[in-house]
Coordinates of C-alpha atoms and ligand atoms in Angstrom, one line a residue:
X1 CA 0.0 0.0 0.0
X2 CA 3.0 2.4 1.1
X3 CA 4.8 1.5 -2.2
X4 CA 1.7 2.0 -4.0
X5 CA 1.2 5.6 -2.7
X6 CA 4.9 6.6 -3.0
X7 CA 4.9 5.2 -6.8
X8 CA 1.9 7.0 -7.1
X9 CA 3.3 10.4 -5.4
X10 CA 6.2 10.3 -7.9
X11 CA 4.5 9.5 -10.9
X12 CA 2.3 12.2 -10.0
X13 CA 5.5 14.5 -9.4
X14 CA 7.2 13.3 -13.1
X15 CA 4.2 14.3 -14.6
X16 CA 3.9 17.9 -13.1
X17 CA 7.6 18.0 -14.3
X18 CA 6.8 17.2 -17.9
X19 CA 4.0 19.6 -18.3
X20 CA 6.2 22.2 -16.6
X21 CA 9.0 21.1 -19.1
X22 CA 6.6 21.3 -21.9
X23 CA 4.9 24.5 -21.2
X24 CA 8.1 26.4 -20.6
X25 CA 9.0 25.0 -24.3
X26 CA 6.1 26.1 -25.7
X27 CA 6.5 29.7 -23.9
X28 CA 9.9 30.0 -24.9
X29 CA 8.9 29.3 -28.3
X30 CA 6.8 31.8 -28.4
X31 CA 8.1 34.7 -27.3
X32 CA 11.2 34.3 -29.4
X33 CA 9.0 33.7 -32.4
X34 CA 5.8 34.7 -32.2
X35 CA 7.0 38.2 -30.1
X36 CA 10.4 38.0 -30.0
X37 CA 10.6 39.8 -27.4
X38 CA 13.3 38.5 -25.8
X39 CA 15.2 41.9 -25.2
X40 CA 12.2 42.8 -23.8
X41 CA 11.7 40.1 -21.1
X42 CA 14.6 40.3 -20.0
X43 CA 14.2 44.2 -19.3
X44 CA 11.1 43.7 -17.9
X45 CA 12.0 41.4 -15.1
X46 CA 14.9 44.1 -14.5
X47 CA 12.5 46.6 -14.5
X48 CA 10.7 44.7 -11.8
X49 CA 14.3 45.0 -9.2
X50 CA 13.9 48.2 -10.2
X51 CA 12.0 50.9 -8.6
X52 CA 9.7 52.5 -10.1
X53 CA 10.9 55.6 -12.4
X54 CA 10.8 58.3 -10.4
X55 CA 14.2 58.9 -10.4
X56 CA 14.2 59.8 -14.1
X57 CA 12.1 62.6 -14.3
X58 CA 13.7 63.7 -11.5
X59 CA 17.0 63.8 -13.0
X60 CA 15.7 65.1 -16.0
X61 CA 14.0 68.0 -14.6
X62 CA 15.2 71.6 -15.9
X63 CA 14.3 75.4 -15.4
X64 CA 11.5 76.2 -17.2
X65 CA 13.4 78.6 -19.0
X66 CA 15.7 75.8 -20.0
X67 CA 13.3 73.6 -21.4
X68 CA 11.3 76.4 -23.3
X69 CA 14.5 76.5 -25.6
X70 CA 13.6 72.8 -26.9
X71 CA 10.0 74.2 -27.6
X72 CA 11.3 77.9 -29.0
X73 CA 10.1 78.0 -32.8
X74 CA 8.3 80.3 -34.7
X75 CA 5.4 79.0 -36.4
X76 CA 5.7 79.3 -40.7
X77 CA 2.3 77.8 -41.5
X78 CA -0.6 77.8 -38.2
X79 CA -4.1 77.6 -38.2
X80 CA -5.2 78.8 -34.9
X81 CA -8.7 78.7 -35.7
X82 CA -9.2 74.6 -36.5
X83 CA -10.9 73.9 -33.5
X84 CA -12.8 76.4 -32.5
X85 CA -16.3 76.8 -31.8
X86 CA -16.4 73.0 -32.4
X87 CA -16.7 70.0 -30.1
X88 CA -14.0 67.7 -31.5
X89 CA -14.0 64.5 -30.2
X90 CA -10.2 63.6 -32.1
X91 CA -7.4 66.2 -32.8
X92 CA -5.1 63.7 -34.6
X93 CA -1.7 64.8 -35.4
X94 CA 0.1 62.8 -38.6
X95 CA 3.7 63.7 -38.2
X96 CA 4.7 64.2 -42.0
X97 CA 7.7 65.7 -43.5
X98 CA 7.7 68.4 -46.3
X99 CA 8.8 66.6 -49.4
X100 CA 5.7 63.8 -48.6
X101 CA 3.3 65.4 -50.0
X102 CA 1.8 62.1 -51.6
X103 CA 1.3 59.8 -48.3
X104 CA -0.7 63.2 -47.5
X105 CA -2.9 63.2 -50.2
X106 CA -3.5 59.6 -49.6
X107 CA -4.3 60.8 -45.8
X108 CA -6.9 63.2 -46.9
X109 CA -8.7 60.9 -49.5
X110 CA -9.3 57.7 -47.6
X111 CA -8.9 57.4 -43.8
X112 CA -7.8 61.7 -42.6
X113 CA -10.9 62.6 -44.5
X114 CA -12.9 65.0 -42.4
X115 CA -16.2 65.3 -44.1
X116 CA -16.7 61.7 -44.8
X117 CA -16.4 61.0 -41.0
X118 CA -18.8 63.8 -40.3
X119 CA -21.6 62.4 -42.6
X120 CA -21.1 58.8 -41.6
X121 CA -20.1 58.9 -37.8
X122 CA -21.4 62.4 -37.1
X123 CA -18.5 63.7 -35.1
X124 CA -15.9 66.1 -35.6
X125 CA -12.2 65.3 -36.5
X126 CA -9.6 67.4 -36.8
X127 CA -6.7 65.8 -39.0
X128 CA -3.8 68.5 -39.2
X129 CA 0.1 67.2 -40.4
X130 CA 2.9 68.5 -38.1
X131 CA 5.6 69.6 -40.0
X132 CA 9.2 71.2 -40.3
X133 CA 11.9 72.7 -42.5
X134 CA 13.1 70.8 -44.9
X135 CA 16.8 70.0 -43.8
X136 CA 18.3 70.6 -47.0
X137 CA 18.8 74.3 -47.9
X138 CA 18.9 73.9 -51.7
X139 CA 15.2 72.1 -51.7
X140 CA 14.2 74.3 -48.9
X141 CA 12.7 77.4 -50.8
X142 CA 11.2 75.3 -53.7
X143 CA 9.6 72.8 -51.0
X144 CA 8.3 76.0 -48.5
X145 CA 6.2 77.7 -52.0
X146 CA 4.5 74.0 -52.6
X147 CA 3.6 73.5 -49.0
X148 CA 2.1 77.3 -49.2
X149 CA -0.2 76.0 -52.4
X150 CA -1.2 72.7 -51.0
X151 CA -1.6 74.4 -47.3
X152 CA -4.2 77.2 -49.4
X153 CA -5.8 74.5 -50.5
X154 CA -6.2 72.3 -47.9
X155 CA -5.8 74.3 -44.6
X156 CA -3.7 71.6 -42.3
X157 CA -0.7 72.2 -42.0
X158 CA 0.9 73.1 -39.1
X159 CA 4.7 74.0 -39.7
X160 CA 7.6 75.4 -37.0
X161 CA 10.8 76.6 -38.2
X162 CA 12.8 73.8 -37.1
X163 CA 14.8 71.3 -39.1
X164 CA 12.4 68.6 -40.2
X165 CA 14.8 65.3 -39.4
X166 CA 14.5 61.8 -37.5
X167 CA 16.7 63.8 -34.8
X168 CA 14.5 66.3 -34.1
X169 CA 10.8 63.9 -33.2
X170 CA 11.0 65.3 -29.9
X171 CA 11.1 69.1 -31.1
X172 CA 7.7 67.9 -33.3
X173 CA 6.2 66.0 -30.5
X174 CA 6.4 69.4 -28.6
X175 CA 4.7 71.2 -31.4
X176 CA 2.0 68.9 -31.2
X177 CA 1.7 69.2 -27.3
X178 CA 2.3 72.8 -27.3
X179 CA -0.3 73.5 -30.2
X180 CA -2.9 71.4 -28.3
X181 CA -2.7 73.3 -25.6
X182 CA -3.0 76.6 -27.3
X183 CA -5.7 75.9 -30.2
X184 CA -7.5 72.8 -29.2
X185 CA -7.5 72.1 -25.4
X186 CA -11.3 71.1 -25.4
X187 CA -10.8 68.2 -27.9
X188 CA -11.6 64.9 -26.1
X189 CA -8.9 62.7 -27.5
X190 CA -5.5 63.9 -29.2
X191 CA -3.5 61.1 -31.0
X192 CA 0.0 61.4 -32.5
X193 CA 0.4 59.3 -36.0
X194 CA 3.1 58.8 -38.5
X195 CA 2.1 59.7 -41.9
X196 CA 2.9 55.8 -43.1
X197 CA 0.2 54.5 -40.9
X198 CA -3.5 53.5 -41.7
X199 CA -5.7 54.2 -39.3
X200 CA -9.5 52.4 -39.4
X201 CA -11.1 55.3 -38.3
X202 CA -14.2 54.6 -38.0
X203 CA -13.1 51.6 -35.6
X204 CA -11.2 54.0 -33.8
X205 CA -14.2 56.7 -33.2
X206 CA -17.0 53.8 -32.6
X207 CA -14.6 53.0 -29.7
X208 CA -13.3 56.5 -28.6
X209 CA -17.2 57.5 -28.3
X210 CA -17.5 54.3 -25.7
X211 CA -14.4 55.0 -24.1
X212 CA -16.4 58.7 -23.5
X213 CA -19.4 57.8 -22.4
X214 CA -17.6 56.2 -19.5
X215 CA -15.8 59.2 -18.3
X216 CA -12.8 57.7 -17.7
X217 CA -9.5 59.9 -17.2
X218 CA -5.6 58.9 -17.3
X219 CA -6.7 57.0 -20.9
X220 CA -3.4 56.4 -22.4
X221 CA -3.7 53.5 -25.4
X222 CA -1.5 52.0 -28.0
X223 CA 0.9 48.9 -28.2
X224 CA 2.9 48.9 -25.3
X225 CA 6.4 48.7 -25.1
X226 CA 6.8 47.6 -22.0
X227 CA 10.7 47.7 -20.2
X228 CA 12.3 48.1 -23.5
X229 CA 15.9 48.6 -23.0
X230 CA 17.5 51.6 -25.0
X231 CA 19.6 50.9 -28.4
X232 CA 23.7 50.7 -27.6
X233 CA 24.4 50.0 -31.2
X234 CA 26.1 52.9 -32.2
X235 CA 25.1 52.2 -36.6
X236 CA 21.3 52.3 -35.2
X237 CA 18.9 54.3 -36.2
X238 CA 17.5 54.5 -32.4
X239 CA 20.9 54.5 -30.5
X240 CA 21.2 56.4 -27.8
X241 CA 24.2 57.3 -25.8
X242 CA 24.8 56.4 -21.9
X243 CA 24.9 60.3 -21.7
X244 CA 21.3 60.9 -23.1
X245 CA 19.9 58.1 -21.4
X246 CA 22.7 56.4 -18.6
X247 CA 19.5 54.1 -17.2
X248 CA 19.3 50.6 -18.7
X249 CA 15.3 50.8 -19.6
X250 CA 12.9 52.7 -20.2
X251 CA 9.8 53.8 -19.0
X252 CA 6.4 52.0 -20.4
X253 CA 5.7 53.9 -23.5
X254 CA 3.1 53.8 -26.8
X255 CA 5.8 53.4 -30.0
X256 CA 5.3 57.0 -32.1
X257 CA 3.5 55.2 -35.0
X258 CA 0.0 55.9 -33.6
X259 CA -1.4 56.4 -29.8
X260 CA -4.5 57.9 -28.6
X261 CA -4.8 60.4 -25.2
X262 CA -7.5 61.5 -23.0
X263 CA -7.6 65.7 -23.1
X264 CA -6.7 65.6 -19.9
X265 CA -3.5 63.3 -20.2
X266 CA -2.5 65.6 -23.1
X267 CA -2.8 68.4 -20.5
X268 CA -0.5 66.8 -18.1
X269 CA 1.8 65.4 -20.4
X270 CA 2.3 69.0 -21.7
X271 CA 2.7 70.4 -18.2
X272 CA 5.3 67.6 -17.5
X273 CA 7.1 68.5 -21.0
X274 CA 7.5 72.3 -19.7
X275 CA 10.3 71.2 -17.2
X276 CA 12.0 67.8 -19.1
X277 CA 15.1 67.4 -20.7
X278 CA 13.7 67.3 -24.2
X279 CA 17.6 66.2 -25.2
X280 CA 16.5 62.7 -25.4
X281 CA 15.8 62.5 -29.5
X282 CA 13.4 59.5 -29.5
X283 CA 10.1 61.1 -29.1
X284 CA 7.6 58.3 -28.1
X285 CA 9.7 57.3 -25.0
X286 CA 9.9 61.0 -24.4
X287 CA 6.5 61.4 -24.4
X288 CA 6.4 58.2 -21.9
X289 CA 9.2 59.9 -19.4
X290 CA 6.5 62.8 -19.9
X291 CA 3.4 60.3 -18.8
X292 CA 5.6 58.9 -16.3
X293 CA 6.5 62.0 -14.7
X294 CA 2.8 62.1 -14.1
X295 CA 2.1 59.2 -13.1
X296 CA 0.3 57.9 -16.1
X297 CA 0.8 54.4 -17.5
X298 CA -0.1 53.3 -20.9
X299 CA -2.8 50.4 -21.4
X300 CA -2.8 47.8 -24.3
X301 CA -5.0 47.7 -27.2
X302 CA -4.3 44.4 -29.3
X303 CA -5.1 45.8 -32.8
X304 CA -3.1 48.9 -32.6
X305 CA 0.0 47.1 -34.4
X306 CA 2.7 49.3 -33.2
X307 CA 5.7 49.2 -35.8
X308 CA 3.4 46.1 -37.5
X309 CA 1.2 45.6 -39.8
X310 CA -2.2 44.0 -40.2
X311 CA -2.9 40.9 -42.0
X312 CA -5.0 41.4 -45.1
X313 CA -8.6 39.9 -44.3
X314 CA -11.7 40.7 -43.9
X315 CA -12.1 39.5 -40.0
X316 CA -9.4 41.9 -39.5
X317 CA -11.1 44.8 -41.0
X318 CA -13.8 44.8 -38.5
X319 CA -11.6 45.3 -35.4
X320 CA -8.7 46.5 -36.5
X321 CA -7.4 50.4 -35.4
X322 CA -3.8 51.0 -37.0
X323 CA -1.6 48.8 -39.1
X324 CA 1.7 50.8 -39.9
X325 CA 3.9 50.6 -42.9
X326 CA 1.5 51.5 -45.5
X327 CA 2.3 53.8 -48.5
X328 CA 0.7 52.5 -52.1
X329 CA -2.1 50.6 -50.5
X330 CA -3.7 53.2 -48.7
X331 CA -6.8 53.6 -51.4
X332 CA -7.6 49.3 -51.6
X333 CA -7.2 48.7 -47.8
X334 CA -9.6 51.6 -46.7
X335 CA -12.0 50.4 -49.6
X336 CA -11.6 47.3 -48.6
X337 CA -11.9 48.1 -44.5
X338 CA -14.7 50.2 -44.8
X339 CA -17.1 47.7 -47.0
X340 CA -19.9 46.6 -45.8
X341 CA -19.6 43.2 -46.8
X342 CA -17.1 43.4 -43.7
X343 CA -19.9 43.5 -41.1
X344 CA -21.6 40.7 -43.1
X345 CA -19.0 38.6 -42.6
X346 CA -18.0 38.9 -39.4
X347 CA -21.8 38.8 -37.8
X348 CA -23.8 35.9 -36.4
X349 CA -22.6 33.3 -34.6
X350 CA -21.3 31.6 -38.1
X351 CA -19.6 35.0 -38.8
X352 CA -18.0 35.5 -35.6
X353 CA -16.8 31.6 -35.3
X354 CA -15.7 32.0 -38.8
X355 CA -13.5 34.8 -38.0
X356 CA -12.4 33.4 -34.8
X357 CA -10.8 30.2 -36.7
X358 CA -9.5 33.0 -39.4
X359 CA -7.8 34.8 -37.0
X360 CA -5.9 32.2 -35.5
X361 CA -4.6 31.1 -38.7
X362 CA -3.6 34.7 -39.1
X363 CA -2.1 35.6 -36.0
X364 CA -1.3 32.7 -33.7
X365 CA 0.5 30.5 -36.2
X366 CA 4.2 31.0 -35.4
X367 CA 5.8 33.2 -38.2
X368 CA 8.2 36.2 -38.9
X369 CA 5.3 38.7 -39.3
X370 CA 5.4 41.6 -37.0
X371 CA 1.8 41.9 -36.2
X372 CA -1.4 41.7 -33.6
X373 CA -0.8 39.5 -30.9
X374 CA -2.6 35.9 -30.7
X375 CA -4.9 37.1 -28.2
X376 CA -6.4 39.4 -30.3
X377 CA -7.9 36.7 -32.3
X378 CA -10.1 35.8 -29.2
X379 CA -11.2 39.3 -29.1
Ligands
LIG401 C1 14.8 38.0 -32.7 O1 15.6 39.1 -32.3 C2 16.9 38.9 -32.4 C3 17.7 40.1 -31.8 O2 16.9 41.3 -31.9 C4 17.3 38.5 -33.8 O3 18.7 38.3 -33.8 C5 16.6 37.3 -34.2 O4 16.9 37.0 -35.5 C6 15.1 37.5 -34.0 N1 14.4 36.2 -34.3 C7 13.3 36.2 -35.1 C8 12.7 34.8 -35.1 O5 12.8 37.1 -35.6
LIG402 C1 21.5 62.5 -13.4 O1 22.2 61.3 -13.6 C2 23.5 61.4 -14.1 C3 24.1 60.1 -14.4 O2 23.6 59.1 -13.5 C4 24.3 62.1 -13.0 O3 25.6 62.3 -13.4 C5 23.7 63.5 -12.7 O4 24.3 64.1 -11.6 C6 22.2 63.3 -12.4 N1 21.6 64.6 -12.3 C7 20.7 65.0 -11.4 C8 20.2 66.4 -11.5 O5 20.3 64.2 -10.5
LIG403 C1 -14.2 63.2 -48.5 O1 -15.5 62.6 -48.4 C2 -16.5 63.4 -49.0 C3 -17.8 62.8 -48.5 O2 -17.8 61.4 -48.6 C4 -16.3 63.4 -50.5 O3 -17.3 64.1 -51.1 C5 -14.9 64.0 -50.8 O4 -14.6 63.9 -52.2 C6 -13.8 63.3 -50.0 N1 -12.6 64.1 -50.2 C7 -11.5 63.6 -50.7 C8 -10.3 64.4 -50.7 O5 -11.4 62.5 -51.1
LIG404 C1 16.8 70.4 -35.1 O1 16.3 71.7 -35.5 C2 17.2 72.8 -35.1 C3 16.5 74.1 -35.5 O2 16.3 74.1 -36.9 C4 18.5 72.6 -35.8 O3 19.4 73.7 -35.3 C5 19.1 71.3 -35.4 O4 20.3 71.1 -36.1 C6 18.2 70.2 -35.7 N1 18.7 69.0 -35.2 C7 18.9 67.9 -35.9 C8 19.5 66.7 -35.2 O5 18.5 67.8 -37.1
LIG405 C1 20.1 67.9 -21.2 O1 20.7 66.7 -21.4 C2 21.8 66.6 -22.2 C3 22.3 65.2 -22.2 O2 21.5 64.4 -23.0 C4 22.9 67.6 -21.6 O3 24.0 67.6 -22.5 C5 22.3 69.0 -21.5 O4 23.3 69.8 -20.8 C6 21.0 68.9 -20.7 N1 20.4 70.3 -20.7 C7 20.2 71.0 -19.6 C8 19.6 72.3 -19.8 O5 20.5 70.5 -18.5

């Protein structure tokens, strides 16, 4: 009977091991190829040692009159009237760049298109581009008379005279917090987009008009980047030096491609921008420092993709808010987004089942595509 039980008791034990041994497998597998987010992890259970970040903004804190010299440009092209007399539920800054005067146009015909969201969703929108200076002289003057024309014409643009480079995110990200302030405090939600992104916006305002109705306040969403360490690699693109940055992660933060704030977290984070560092040239973990500083943490929205991009399908369409890395498709993928076969589809038990096994397919097979997570497929 003893031996019996003790058999019994290791058997049981084995097995406990196994699945641990299994599960583990499986987990590892994931997260270095489904996610790979191994970097990440890693940070993250640093992070957790770690106190919380305090210390940062406090390091980072300047004289005001310090910090209004990162913010210290002239406007060439402002529209302080956009938002007036008007109850705007979005002000949604694309961060664009002179010379792209094309991924604007594509903006303003499918997805930034003002009117069409009026007579469909009947609320306002304010879709304005941030822009700079060109940072080559010789184009400059040529570049400055066409973004007159197309800014006659079209009335959203919003230029500083500072040099329009990857380098200087962080001046632009103040322009957009600054000009928020000034011209459009009363706007409900403020998002910051790059001008490569497609945004499903009428996803995005079914669910901002939800996210209203409940009141809430701190509402900070995006992908999450959650304990990401910063780049030592001096030949990247997002290195940053011990000097700028000596701590080894970084505060949660929404990647720059496309985020969404509450009015009054763009009211904080623009307080806590009047006495930061603004040095630090990456200008979503900037604005996350910013948050920080105020005590505001960002939450997680499965189908904003961050730096990814969205399968093509119609179960996507229906849920999906921003899938980034999109230049010559703009025109088919909001056609296709905004049919109403999409609805169809994905209605009804059948639909939704349907879409459920689709999305696995699409998201939780193992593969190299940077794109929703797997749990967005159970959504
Ligand atoms: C995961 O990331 C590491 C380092 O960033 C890279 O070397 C590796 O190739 C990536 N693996 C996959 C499966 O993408
Ligand atoms: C900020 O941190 C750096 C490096 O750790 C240190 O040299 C500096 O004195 C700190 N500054 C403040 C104001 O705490
Ligand atoms: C925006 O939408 C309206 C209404 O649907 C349409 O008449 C107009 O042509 C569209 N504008 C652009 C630039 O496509
Ligand atoms: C940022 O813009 C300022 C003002 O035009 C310019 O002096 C500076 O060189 C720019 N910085 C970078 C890194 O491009
Ligand atoms: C801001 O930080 C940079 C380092 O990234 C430093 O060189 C600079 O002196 C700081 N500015 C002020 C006003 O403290």
């Amino acid at each position: 009977m003893l031996v019996n039980f003790c058999r019994f008791r290791k058997c049981q034990i084995r097995q406990l091991m196994m699945t641990c041994f299994v599960l583990s497998a499986v987990m590892i597998y994931w997260e270095s190829f489904g996610n790979n987010l191994s970097n990440h992890v890693k940070s993250y259970s640093l992070r957790h040692l770690l106190s919380p970040f305090d210390f940062i903004s406090a390091n980072l804190t300047i004289s005001r009159g310090e910090a209004r010299k990162f913010s210290d440009y002239n406007y060439l092209i402002n529209h302080e009237r956009k938002c007036t007399n008007r109850d705007v539920l979005l002000l949604l800054f694309v961060k664009s760049s002179p010379e792209n005067f094309e991924r604007r146009q594509a903006i303003r015909s499918t997805w930034g298109n003002e009117t069409y969201i009026e007579r469909t969703l009947g609320v306002t929108v304010r879709v304005v581009f941030a822009l700079g200076l060109h940072p080559q002289p010789s184009q400059r003057k040529k570049l400055q008379q066409e973004l007159l024309r197309e800014d006659e014409k079209y009335n959203d643009l919003i230029q500083q005279n500072f040099l329009d480079t990857f380098h200087n995110l962080t001046i632009k990200l103040l322009l957009q917090l600054g000009w928020t302030h000034a011209y459009c405090p009363h706007a409900r939600f403020l998002m910051s987009a790059d001008d490569d992104i497609f945004i499903h916006l009428p996803n995005l305002i079914r669910y901002l008009r939800e996210v209203d109705r409940s009141g809430v306040k701190d509402f900070w969403v995006g992908k999450v980047h959650r304990g990401a360490p910063p780049i030592r690699k001096k030949d990247s693109k997002y290195y940053v030096s011990e000097d700028m940055y000596p701590w080894s992660v970084y505060p949660d933060y929404t990647p720059g491609a496309g985020y969404v704030v509450s009015k009054d977290v763009a009211s904080r984070v623009y307080q806590a921008s009047l006495t930061l560092n603004a040095s630090l040239y990456i200008d979503d973990v900037f604005m996350g420092i910013c948050a920080n500083a105020m005590g505001i943490s960002p939450q997680e929205h499965a189908f904003f993709s961050g730096e990814g991009r969205a399968p093509y399908h119609l179960c996507i369409y229906n849920q999906m808010m921003t899938s980034h890395g999109h230049v010559k498709d703009f025109h088919e993928l909001w056609r296709q987004a905004t049919d109403p076969e999409v609805q169809r589809v994905s209605s009804g038990l059948l639909g939704r089942l349907y879409c459920t096994v689709a999305k696995v397919r699409l998201l939780c097979v193992p593969h190299f595509l940077n794109t929703y997570p797997c749990k967005a497929a159970f959504l």
